[in-house]
Amino acid sequence: MPEGHVLHREALDQARALGGHPLRAASPQGRFVEGAARLDGRRLEGVEAHGKHLLYRFEGLDGARLHVHLGLYGEFRHHAPCEEGPPPPRGAVRLRLEAPADARPDARFALDLVGPNACRLLDAASVASLRSRLGPDPLRADAEPEIVIRRIRASRAPVGLLLMDQSVVAGIGAIYRSELLFRAGLHPLTPGREVGEDALRALWDDAARLLRAGVRLRGIVTVEDRAGRLRRGTGRYGERLAIYDAVRCPRCGAGLRRFTMAGRRAVACETCQPPPTDGAMVGEAAPAGA
DNA sequence: TCTGCATGAAAAA
DNA sequence: TTTTCCTGCAGAG
């Protein structure tokens, strides 16, 4: 479920709700007891997203950070401020962060982290190592698109694989991949080196626009309304998608081709996104379900 | 009620 | 390359 927009949304929401307060930290599930004990009572100074990773800065931990990655199943559950405090943990709550009872009534917020792929404390060196293996994130102000363009153009791997490689560009998942390539008229199997610079620059700009809309709308929206605006959709997660869940191409009506790339679903309209012709197709591409 | 799948990637082997 | 994280939902029975 979570692509980059979800984590940036969480970083904003959590920083606003919990930032600036000394927090209670606990691991009801029991798998992060030691880490929670180190965080307990410390003031949260900031929450930062890079791609699908979250880094939390607590006072007095120097360069160390709490690192969270939701993976495929992980989720955050927010508990609104409430007189009697948050409900008892439900399920496998790895980490609960909670403003103390003497915080402002409107700040008695609690947060449960369930089923994450990663929830751990990283020392400064490990944080640096994590950052160094993440590509530029279109949602970050410090992102340098030229790095992404250079990396894609230096690779013979399919652009559909490169877009989901978090060391090339951080934050794009299976849905944004298919939607971005469709909007760009690029077939997912096109080798990176065969995509023009201008096309990649436009792809980056489109990714930044769609991801920003995803943060704002709390859901992936890739279809403009008649006024050219991106507005929240009616899907399960508020998404409004052009082709990821479609049967036929919304532009030309042709049937869609489905693949598995990097172990995740991909879809393309091979009329609007002509497949590469010359040379062998590079990389894994199996029919969906095979 | 049960089974399998899903909008990931770190860690282990 | 395989395992692990563990929820919620759709579809089957």
Tab-separated table of C-alpha atoms (C1' of nucleotides) in Angstrom:
chain	number	residue	atom	x	y	z
A	1	MET	CA	0.000	0.000	0.000
A	2	PRO	CA	2.568	2.621	0.884
A	3	GLU	CA	4.410	4.463	-1.841
A	4	GLY	CA	6.409	7.619	-1.160
A	5	HIS	CA	3.425	9.935	-0.783
A	6	VAL	CA	2.137	7.942	2.208
A	7	LEU	CA	5.388	8.331	4.129
A	8	HIS	CA	5.672	12.047	3.433
A	9	ARG	CA	2.063	12.470	4.551
A	10	GLU	CA	2.847	10.554	7.748
A	11	ALA	CA	5.981	12.615	8.385
A	12	LEU	CA	3.952	15.826	8.209
A	13	ASP	CA	1.052	14.536	10.292
A	14	GLN	CA	3.196	12.889	12.943
A	15	ALA	CA	5.540	15.844	13.309
A	16	ARG	CA	2.556	18.123	13.826
A	17	ALA	CA	0.802	15.806	16.267
A	18	LEU	CA	3.733	14.527	18.312
A	19	GLY	CA	6.640	16.843	17.562
A	20	GLY	CA	7.957	19.043	20.359
A	21	HIS	CA	6.669	16.801	23.154
A	22	PRO	CA	8.462	14.339	25.372
A	23	LEU	CA	6.810	11.072	24.393
A	24	ARG	CA	5.978	7.797	26.031
A	25	ALA	CA	7.364	4.957	23.923
A	26	ALA	CA	6.475	1.294	24.362
A	27	SER	CA	6.435	-1.942	22.397
A	28	PRO	CA	3.232	-3.800	23.356
A	29	GLN	CA	4.120	-6.568	20.926
A	30	GLY	CA	7.453	-7.034	22.678
A	31	ARG	CA	9.746	-6.939	19.663
A	32	PHE	CA	11.104	-3.431	20.160
A	33	VAL	CA	11.246	-3.223	23.931
A	34	GLU	CA	14.860	-2.168	24.203
A	35	GLY	CA	14.574	0.477	21.518
A	36	ALA	CA	11.350	1.844	22.969
A	37	ALA	CA	13.019	2.115	26.365
A	38	ARG	CA	15.751	4.284	24.846
A	39	LEU	CA	13.169	6.587	23.270
A	40	ASP	CA	10.814	6.755	26.227
A	41	GLY	CA	10.625	10.204	27.754
A	42	ARG	CA	12.575	11.944	25.003
A	43	ARG	CA	11.275	14.900	23.050
A	44	LEU	CA	10.544	14.296	19.369
A	45	GLU	CA	12.387	16.955	17.392
A	46	GLY	CA	11.487	16.025	13.838
A	47	VAL	CA	10.242	13.414	11.387
A	48	GLU	CA	11.720	13.136	7.923
A	49	ALA	CA	10.768	10.985	4.934
A	50	HIS	CA	13.166	9.845	2.248
A	51	GLY	CA	11.466	7.675	-0.316
A	52	LYS	CA	9.574	5.026	1.627
A	53	HIS	CA	11.755	5.409	4.716
A	54	LEU	CA	11.005	7.475	7.820
A	55	LEU	CA	13.666	8.880	10.134
A	56	TYR	CA	12.739	10.274	13.552
A	57	ARG	CA	15.006	12.640	15.450
A	58	PHE	CA	14.748	12.532	19.249
A	59	GLU	CA	16.565	14.819	21.631
A	60	GLY	CA	19.815	13.610	23.127
A	61	LEU	CA	20.462	10.765	20.686
A	62	ASP	CA	23.110	12.658	18.711
A	63	GLY	CA	23.111	11.466	15.126
A	64	ALA	CA	21.072	8.352	15.889
A	65	ARG	CA	17.595	8.039	14.437
A	66	LEU	CA	14.561	5.842	14.752
A	67	HIS	CA	14.209	4.205	11.350
A	68	VAL	CA	10.835	2.894	10.151
A	69	HIS	CA	9.983	1.170	6.902
A	70	LEU	CA	6.439	-0.101	6.517
A	71	GLY	CA	7.128	-2.725	3.884
A	72	LEU	CA	4.132	-4.333	2.265
A	73	TYR	CA	1.960	-4.859	5.329
A	74	GLY	CA	2.981	-2.229	7.793
A	75	GLU	CA	0.666	0.573	8.803
A	76	PHE	CA	0.282	3.457	11.197
A	77	ARG	CA	-2.838	3.844	13.288
A	78	HIS	CA	-3.590	7.273	14.631
A	79	HIS	CA	-5.557	7.782	17.819
A	80	ALA	CA	-7.140	11.182	18.104
A	81	PRO	CA	-6.796	13.103	21.370
A	82	CYS	CA	-9.231	11.764	23.883
A	83	GLU	CA	-9.944	12.320	27.572
A	84	GLU	CA	-9.367	8.725	28.658
A	85	GLY	CA	-6.334	8.248	26.429
A	86	PRO	CA	-5.834	5.884	23.482
A	87	PRO	CA	-7.517	2.465	23.276
A	88	PRO	CA	-5.533	-0.643	24.237
A	89	PRO	CA	-3.222	-1.863	21.473
A	90	ARG	CA	-4.899	-4.079	18.913
A	91	GLY	CA	-2.860	-6.723	17.116
A	92	ALA	CA	0.917	-6.741	16.894
A	93	VAL	CA	1.773	-3.162	17.822
A	94	ARG	CA	5.545	-2.917	17.466
A	95	LEU	CA	5.732	0.638	18.733
A	96	ARG	CA	3.315	3.003	20.407
A	97	LEU	CA	4.262	6.667	20.691
A	98	GLU	CA	2.075	8.742	22.927
A	99	ALA	CA	2.037	12.281	24.200
A	100	PRO	CA	1.975	12.200	28.009
A	101	ALA	CA	-1.223	12.812	29.908
A	102	ASP	CA	-0.093	16.278	30.993
A	103	ALA	CA	0.289	17.471	27.401
A	104	ARG	CA	-2.230	19.954	26.023
A	105	PRO	CA	-5.587	18.190	25.621
A	106	ASP	CA	-5.447	18.662	21.852
A	107	ALA	CA	-1.990	17.097	21.782
A	108	ARG	CA	-2.846	13.871	23.592
A	109	PHE	CA	-2.275	12.028	20.388
A	110	ALA	CA	-1.099	8.434	20.138
A	111	LEU	CA	0.380	6.516	17.267
A	112	ASP	CA	0.612	2.747	16.750
A	113	LEU	CA	3.024	1.134	14.324
A	114	VAL	CA	1.886	-2.315	13.183
A	115	GLY	CA	3.676	-4.882	11.048
A	116	PRO	CA	6.591	-2.811	9.786
A	117	ASN	CA	9.424	-4.238	7.756
A	118	ALA	CA	11.864	-2.181	9.815
A	119	CYS	CA	11.613	-0.456	13.180
A	120	ARG	CA	15.004	0.093	14.768
A	121	LEU	CA	17.488	2.599	16.042
A	122	LEU	CA	20.281	3.487	13.634
A	123	ASP	CA	23.507	5.151	14.700
A	124	ALA	CA	24.810	8.079	12.674
A	125	ALA	CA	26.958	5.907	10.427
A	126	SER	CA	24.052	3.594	9.597
A	127	VAL	CA	21.839	6.580	8.848
A	128	ALA	CA	24.464	7.875	6.429
A	129	SER	CA	24.714	4.442	4.838
A	130	LEU	CA	20.935	4.279	4.408
A	131	ARG	CA	20.821	7.713	2.795
A	132	SER	CA	23.695	6.870	0.489
A	133	ARG	CA	21.849	3.931	-1.024
A	134	LEU	CA	18.684	5.903	-1.711
A	135	GLY	CA	18.263	7.815	-4.944
A	136	PRO	CA	16.804	11.323	-5.145
A	137	ASP	CA	13.227	11.621	-3.873
A	138	PRO	CA	10.993	13.862	-6.031
A	139	LEU	CA	9.172	14.972	-2.866
A	140	ARG	CA	12.294	16.344	-1.212
A	141	ALA	CA	13.485	19.894	-1.720
A	142	ASP	CA	17.101	18.735	-1.860
A	143	ALA	CA	16.501	16.262	-4.706
A	144	GLU	CA	18.672	16.514	-7.812
A	145	PRO	CA	16.837	15.166	-10.867
A	146	GLU	CA	19.994	15.195	-12.986
A	147	ILE	CA	21.332	12.302	-10.909
A	148	VAL	CA	18.286	10.217	-11.766
A	149	ILE	CA	18.431	11.121	-15.432
A	150	ARG	CA	22.107	10.206	-15.585
A	151	ARG	CA	21.568	6.866	-13.861
A	152	ILE	CA	18.690	5.835	-16.080
A	153	ARG	CA	20.515	6.823	-19.247
A	154	ALA	CA	23.583	4.869	-18.157
A	155	SER	CA	21.625	1.621	-17.822
A	156	ARG	CA	20.455	-0.971	-20.277
A	157	ALA	CA	17.912	-2.218	-17.740
A	158	PRO	CA	14.239	-1.555	-18.558
A	159	VAL	CA	12.989	1.821	-17.427
A	160	GLY	CA	10.135	0.043	-15.626
A	161	LEU	CA	12.700	-1.708	-13.450
A	162	LEU	CA	14.799	1.415	-12.885
A	163	LEU	CA	11.844	3.512	-11.714
A	164	MET	CA	11.199	1.081	-8.873
A	165	ASP	CA	14.855	0.747	-7.946
A	166	GLN	CA	15.039	2.838	-4.780
A	167	SER	CA	18.728	3.491	-5.348
A	168	VAL	CA	17.885	5.187	-8.652
A	169	VAL	CA	14.840	7.167	-7.560
A	170	ALA	CA	13.221	6.911	-4.136
A	171	GLY	CA	9.515	6.791	-3.436
A	172	ILE	CA	8.001	5.317	-6.590
A	173	GLY	CA	6.136	2.027	-6.204
A	174	ALA	CA	4.222	-0.258	-8.534
A	175	ILE	CA	1.232	2.034	-9.077
A	176	TYR	CA	3.122	5.240	-9.782
A	177	ARG	CA	5.452	3.295	-12.057
A	178	SER	CA	2.693	2.098	-14.357
A	179	GLU	CA	0.815	5.389	-14.246
A	180	LEU	CA	3.878	7.557	-14.942
A	181	LEU	CA	5.050	5.440	-17.864
A	182	PHE	CA	1.579	5.432	-19.357
A	183	ARG	CA	1.355	9.211	-19.106
A	184	ALA	CA	4.789	9.504	-20.701
A	185	GLY	CA	3.948	7.094	-23.532
A	186	LEU	CA	6.931	4.955	-22.571
A	187	HIS	CA	6.843	1.174	-22.600
A	188	PRO	CA	8.115	-0.309	-19.304
A	189	LEU	CA	10.563	-2.543	-21.172
A	190	THR	CA	12.308	0.341	-22.940
A	191	PRO	CA	15.978	0.216	-21.960
A	192	GLY	CA	16.927	3.201	-19.820
A	193	ARG	CA	19.671	4.293	-22.197
A	194	GLU	CA	17.142	4.582	-25.036
A	195	VAL	CA	14.967	7.107	-23.224
A	196	GLY	CA	15.701	10.708	-24.193
A	197	GLU	CA	16.902	13.262	-21.689
A	198	ASP	CA	13.950	15.532	-22.256
A	199	ALA	CA	11.546	12.643	-21.760
A	200	LEU	CA	13.216	11.771	-18.470
A	201	ARG	CA	13.144	15.362	-17.283
A	202	ALA	CA	9.420	15.472	-18.077
A	203	LEU	CA	8.951	12.137	-16.314
A	204	TRP	CA	10.651	13.520	-13.189
A	205	ASP	CA	8.474	16.644	-13.240
A	206	ASP	CA	5.354	14.535	-13.644
A	207	ALA	CA	6.440	12.245	-10.789
A	208	ALA	CA	6.967	15.253	-8.523
A	209	ARG	CA	3.571	16.678	-9.421
A	210	LEU	CA	1.698	13.392	-8.923
A	211	LEU	CA	3.506	12.535	-5.694
A	212	ARG	CA	2.800	15.995	-4.269
A	213	ALA	CA	-0.857	15.554	-5.177
A	214	GLY	CA	-0.759	12.163	-3.469
A	215	VAL	CA	0.480	13.755	-0.255
A	216	ARG	CA	-2.124	16.505	-0.407
A	217	LEU	CA	-5.032	14.214	-1.329
A	218	ARG	CA	-3.950	11.283	0.852
A	219	GLY	CA	-4.210	8.928	-2.105
A	220	ILE	CA	-2.736	8.272	-5.536
A	221	VAL	CA	-4.499	10.359	-8.168
A	222	THR	CA	-3.246	10.331	-11.746
A	223	VAL	CA	-6.342	11.425	-13.655
A	224	GLU	CA	-7.166	15.097	-14.145
A	225	ASP	CA	-10.760	16.285	-14.106
A	226	ARG	CA	-12.148	18.441	-16.911
A	227	ALA	CA	-10.551	21.517	-15.397
A	228	GLY	CA	-7.169	19.799	-15.417
A	229	ARG	CA	-7.097	19.359	-11.649
A	230	LEU	CA	-6.132	16.300	-9.645
A	231	ARG	CA	-8.912	15.497	-7.194
A	232	ARG	CA	-9.314	12.724	-4.678
A	233	GLY	CA	-10.918	9.601	-6.097
A	234	THR	CA	-13.259	6.954	-4.784
A	235	GLY	CA	-10.960	3.918	-4.658
A	236	ARG	CA	-10.192	2.002	-1.524
A	237	TYR	CA	-7.366	4.384	-0.650
A	238	GLY	CA	-8.851	7.456	-2.269
A	239	GLU	CA	-7.025	6.692	-5.469
A	240	ARG	CA	-8.080	7.623	-8.972
A	241	LEU	CA	-5.998	5.749	-11.522
A	242	ALA	CA	-5.713	5.747	-15.295
A	243	ILE	CA	-4.585	2.208	-16.076
A	244	TYR	CA	-3.292	0.266	-13.057
A	245	ASP	CA	-6.680	-1.308	-12.352
A	246	ALA	CA	-8.163	-0.819	-15.805
A	247	VAL	CA	-9.089	-3.492	-18.332
A	248	ARG	CA	-8.870	-1.299	-21.430
A	249	CYS	CA	-6.754	1.721	-22.304
A	250	PRO	CA	-8.643	4.901	-21.325
A	251	ARG	CA	-7.059	6.724	-24.276
A	252	CYS	CA	-7.426	4.330	-27.222
A	253	GLY	CA	-9.572	1.495	-25.891
A	254	ALA	CA	-7.067	-1.253	-26.643
A	255	GLY	CA	-6.648	-4.179	-24.265
A	256	LEU	CA	-3.838	-3.754	-21.734
A	257	ARG	CA	-0.788	-5.948	-21.336
A	258	ARG	CA	0.096	-7.056	-17.818
A	259	PHE	CA	3.592	-7.998	-16.637
A	260	THR	CA	5.500	-8.806	-13.531
A	261	MET	CA	8.519	-6.544	-13.139
A	262	ALA	CA	10.747	-6.515	-10.076
A	263	GLY	CA	8.227	-8.933	-8.589
A	264	ARG	CA	5.360	-6.491	-8.786
A	265	ARG	CA	2.480	-5.860	-11.124
A	266	ALA	CA	2.978	-3.611	-14.127
A	267	VAL	CA	0.561	-2.754	-16.903
A	268	ALA	CA	0.919	-0.997	-20.246
A	269	CYS	CA	-1.071	-0.119	-23.350
A	270	GLU	CA	1.126	-1.337	-26.164
A	271	THR	CA	-0.596	0.984	-28.621
A	272	CYS	CA	0.042	4.169	-26.643
A	273	GLN	CA	3.330	2.835	-25.248
A	274	PRO	CA	5.044	1.098	-28.182
A	275	PRO	CA	7.324	-1.723	-27.037
A	276	PRO	CA	11.009	-1.461	-27.943
A	277	THR	CA	11.655	-3.149	-31.271
A	278	ASP	CA	15.363	-3.312	-31.988
A	279	GLY	CA	17.497	-5.777	-30.066
A	280	ALA	CA	16.424	-8.198	-27.410
A	281	MET	CA	14.225	-7.083	-24.589
A	282	VAL	CA	16.334	-6.805	-21.502
A	283	GLY	CA	15.257	-7.929	-18.079
A	284	GLU	CA	12.525	-9.955	-16.537
A	285	ALA	CA	9.079	-9.678	-17.998
A	286	ALA	CA	6.624	-12.445	-17.407
A	287	PRO	CA	2.910	-12.417	-18.116
A	288	ALA	CA	1.000	-11.583	-14.956
A	289	GLY	CA	0.143	-14.658	-12.976
A	290	ALA	CA	2.813	-16.812	-14.599
B	1	DT	C1'	-15.324	-19.406	7.259
B	2	DC	C1'	-11.364	-19.948	4.618
B	3	DT	C1'	-7.696	-18.879	1.236
B	4	DG	C1'	-4.755	-16.054	-1.319
B	5	DC	C1'	-3.236	-11.739	-2.656
B	6	DA	C1'	-1.287	-6.773	-2.184
B	7	DT	C1'	0.505	-0.123	-3.570
B	8	DG	C1'	8.360	-3.616	-0.528
B	9	DA	C1'	12.729	-4.203	0.860
B	10	DA	C1'	15.830	-5.655	4.716
B	11	DA	C1'	18.012	-9.718	6.419
B	12	DA	C1'	19.410	-14.254	6.098
B	13	DA	C1'	21.300	-17.953	3.521
C	1	DT	C1'	17.407	-16.439	-3.815
C	2	DT	C1'	14.435	-17.102	0.077
C	3	DT	C1'	12.390	-15.573	4.230
C	4	DT	C1'	10.257	-12.309	6.993
C	5	DC	C1'	7.152	-8.562	8.611
C	6	DC	C1'	1.291	-9.515	9.594
C	7	DT	C1'	-3.070	-6.673	8.024
C	8	DG	C1'	-7.328	-6.195	5.382
C	9	DC	C1'	-9.901	-7.389	1.808
C	10	DA	C1'	-11.981	-9.986	-2.188
C	11	DG	C1'	-13.538	-14.020	-3.754
C	12	DA	C1'	-14.456	-18.883	-3.156
C	13	DG	C1'	-16.952	-22.405	-0.784
